[in-house]
Short mmCIF file of C-alpha atoms (C1' of nucleotides) in Angstrom, two decimals:
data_model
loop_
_atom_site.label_atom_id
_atom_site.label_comp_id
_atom_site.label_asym_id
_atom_site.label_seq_id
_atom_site.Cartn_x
_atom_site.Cartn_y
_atom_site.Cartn_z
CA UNK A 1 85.84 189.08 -28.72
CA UNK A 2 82.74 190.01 -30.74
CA UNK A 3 81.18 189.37 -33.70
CA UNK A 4 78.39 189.80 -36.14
CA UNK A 5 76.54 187.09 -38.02
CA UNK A 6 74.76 187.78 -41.38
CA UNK A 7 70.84 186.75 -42.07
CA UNK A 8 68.50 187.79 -45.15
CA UNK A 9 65.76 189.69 -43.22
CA UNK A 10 63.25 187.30 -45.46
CA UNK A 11 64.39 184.14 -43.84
CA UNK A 12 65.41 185.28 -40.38
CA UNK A 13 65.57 188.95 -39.21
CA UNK A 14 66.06 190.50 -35.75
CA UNK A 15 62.31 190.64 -35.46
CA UNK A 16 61.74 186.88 -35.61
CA UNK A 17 64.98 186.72 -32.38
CA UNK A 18 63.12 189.73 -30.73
CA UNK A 19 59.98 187.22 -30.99
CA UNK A 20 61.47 183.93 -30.45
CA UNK A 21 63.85 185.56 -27.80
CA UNK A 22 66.56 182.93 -28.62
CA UNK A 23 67.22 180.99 -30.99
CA UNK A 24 69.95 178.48 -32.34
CA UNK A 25 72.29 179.68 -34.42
CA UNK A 26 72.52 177.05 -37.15
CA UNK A 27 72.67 176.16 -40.98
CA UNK A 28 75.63 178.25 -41.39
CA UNK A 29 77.21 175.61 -43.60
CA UNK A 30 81.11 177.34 -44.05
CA UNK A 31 83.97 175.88 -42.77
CA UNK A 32 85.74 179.59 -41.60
CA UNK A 33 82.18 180.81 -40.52
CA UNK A 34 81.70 177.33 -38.38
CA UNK A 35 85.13 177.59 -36.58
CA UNK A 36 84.01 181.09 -35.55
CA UNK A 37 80.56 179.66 -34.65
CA UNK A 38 82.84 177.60 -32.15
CA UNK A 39 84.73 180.15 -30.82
CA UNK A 40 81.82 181.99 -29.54
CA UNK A 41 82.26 182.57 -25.98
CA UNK A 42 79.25 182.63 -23.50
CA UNK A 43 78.17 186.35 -22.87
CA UNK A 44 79.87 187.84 -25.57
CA UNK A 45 77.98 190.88 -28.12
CA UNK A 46 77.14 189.48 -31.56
CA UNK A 47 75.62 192.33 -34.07
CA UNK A 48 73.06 190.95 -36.38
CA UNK A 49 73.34 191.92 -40.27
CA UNK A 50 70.57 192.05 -42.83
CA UNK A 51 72.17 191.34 -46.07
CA UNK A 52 70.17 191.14 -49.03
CA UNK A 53 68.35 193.89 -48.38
CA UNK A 54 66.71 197.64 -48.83
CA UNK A 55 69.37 198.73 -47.41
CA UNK A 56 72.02 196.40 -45.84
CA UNK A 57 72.43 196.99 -42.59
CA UNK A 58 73.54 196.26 -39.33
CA UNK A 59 70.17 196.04 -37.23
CA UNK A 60 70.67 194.99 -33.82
CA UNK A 61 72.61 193.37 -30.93
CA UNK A 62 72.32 189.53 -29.71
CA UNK A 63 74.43 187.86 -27.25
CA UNK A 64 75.67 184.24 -26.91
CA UNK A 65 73.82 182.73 -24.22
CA UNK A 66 74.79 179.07 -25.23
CA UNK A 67 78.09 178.14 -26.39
CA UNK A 68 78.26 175.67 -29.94
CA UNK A 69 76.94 172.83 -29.83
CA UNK A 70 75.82 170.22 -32.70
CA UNK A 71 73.09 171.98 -35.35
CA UNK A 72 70.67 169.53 -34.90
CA UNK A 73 69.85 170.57 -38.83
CA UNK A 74 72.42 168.27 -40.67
CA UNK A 75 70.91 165.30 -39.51
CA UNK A 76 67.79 165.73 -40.18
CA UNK A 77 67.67 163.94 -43.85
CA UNK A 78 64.37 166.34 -44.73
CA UNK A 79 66.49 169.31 -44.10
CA UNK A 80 68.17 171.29 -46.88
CA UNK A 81 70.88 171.48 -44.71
CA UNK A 82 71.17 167.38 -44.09
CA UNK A 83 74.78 166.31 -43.71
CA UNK A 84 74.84 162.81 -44.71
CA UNK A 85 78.86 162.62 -43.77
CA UNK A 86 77.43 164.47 -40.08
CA UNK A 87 76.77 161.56 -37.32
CA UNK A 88 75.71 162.42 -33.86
CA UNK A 89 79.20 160.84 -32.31
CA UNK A 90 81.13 163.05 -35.02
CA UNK A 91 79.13 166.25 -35.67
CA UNK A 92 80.61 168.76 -38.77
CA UNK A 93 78.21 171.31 -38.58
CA UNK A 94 77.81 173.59 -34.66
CA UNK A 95 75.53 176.42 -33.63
CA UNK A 96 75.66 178.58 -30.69
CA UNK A 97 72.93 179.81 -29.51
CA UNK A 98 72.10 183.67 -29.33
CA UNK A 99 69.72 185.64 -27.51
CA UNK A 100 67.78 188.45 -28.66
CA UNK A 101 69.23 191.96 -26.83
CA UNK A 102 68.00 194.73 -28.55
CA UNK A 103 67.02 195.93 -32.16
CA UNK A 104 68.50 199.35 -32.95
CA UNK A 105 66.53 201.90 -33.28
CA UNK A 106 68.19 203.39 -36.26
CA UNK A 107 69.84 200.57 -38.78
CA UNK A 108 73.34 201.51 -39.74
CA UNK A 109 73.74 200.62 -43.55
CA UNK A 110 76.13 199.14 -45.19
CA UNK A 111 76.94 202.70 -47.04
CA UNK A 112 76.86 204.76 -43.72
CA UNK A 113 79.63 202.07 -42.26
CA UNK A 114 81.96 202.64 -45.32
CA UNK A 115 82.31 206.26 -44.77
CA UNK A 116 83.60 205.73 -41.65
CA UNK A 117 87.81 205.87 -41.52
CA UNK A 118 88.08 203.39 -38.18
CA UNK A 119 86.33 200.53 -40.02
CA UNK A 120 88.22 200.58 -43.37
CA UNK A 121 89.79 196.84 -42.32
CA UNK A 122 86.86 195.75 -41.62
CA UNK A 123 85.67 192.17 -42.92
CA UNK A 124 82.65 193.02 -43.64
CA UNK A 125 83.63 195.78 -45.83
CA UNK A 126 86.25 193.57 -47.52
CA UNK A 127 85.34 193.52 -50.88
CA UNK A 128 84.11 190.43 -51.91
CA UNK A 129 83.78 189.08 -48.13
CA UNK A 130 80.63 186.88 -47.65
CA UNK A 131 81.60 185.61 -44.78
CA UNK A 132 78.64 184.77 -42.87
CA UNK A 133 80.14 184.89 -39.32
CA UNK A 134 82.89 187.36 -38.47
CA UNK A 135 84.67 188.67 -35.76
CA UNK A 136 84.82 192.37 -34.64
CA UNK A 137 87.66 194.43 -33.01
CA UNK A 138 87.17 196.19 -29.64
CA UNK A 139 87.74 199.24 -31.86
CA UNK A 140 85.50 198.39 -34.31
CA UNK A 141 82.78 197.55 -31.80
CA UNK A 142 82.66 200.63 -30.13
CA UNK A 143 83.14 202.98 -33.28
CA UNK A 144 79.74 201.29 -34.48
CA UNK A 145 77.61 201.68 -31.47
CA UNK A 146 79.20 205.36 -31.25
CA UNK A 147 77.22 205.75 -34.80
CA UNK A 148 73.83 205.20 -33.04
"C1'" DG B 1 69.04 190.71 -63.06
"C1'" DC B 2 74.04 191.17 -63.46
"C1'" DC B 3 78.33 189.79 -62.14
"C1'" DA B 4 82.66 189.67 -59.14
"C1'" DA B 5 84.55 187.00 -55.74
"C1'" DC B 6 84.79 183.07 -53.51
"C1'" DG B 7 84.01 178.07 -52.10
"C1'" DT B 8 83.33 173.34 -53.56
"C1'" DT B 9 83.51 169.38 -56.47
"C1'" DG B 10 85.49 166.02 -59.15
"C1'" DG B 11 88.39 164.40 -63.07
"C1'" DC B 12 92.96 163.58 -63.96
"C1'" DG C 1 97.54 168.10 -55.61
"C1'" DC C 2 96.06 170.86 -59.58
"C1'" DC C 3 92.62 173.27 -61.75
"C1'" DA C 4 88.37 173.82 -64.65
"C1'" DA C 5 83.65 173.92 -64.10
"C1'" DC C 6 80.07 174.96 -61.45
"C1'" DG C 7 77.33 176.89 -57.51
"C1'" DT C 8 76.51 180.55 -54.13
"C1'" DT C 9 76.66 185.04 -51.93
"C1'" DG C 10 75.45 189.50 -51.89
"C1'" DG C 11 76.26 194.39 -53.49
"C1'" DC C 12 74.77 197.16 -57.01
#
DNA sequence: GCCAACGTTGGC
DNA sequence: GCCAACGTTGGC
């Protein structure tokens, strides 16, 4: 399987996970996005979306190198993200973690993507999707790295 | 900044 | 369990 997870470049682009080199992926606080956070399988290809921004765009490639495991955020009763249902023995909210592979050297935007015929079903094109996490077809996969 | 499309909450 | 009200996401 693969997959691509959204992030606003202003809180967390691929240039902070080029820096950091890994990171966790949490706060995703969606019940459909979470049970894809779960299904994340070590090794596999996660593309990393900017949305919110000048232009949208698909900017890199991570993989998982940490299956899910409990984001650490929703207990933390500072955190925006604090869970107060969340306990350690019964965790609600899980984050693999993904490591940084490479940034692309040429974003492919949202507009450049819907032009393309092989990706009309995708989810991220779905209007009205803002699904955070999302899995990608073989197909799909391949069709966008073939746009590089 | 607008607004469509969802998701969530809470009263009943 | 329904659904109205409200909040959020994210393209434009």
């Amino acid at each position: 399987m693969f997959w691509l997870v959204k992030t606003e470049a202003e809180t967390y682009s691929i240039d902070d996970l080029a820096k950091d080199k890994a990171t966790a992926w949490d706060c995703v606080r969606n019940y459909q996005a979470r049970n894809f956070l779960r299904e994340m399988k070590l090794g596999e290809l996660v593309f990393i979306y900017h949305s919110n921004s000048e232009p949208s765009a698909i900017v890199g490639l991570a993989k998982v190198s940490k299956q899910a495991f409990a984001d650490q955020t929703q207990f933390d009763s500072k955190s925006d993200y604090f869970d107060a249902k969340a306990t350690k023995e019964n965790p609600r909210w899980f984050s693999p973690e993904l490591k940084f592979m490479k940034k692309f050297k040429k974003a492919i935007s949202l507009s450049e993507l819907k032009k393309i015929p092989g990706l009309k079903n995708m989810t991220l094109l779905k209007l009205g999707s803002r699904l955070s996490v999302q899995p990608v077809s073989e197909n799909e996969f391949k069709t966008i790295l073939s746009l590089l």
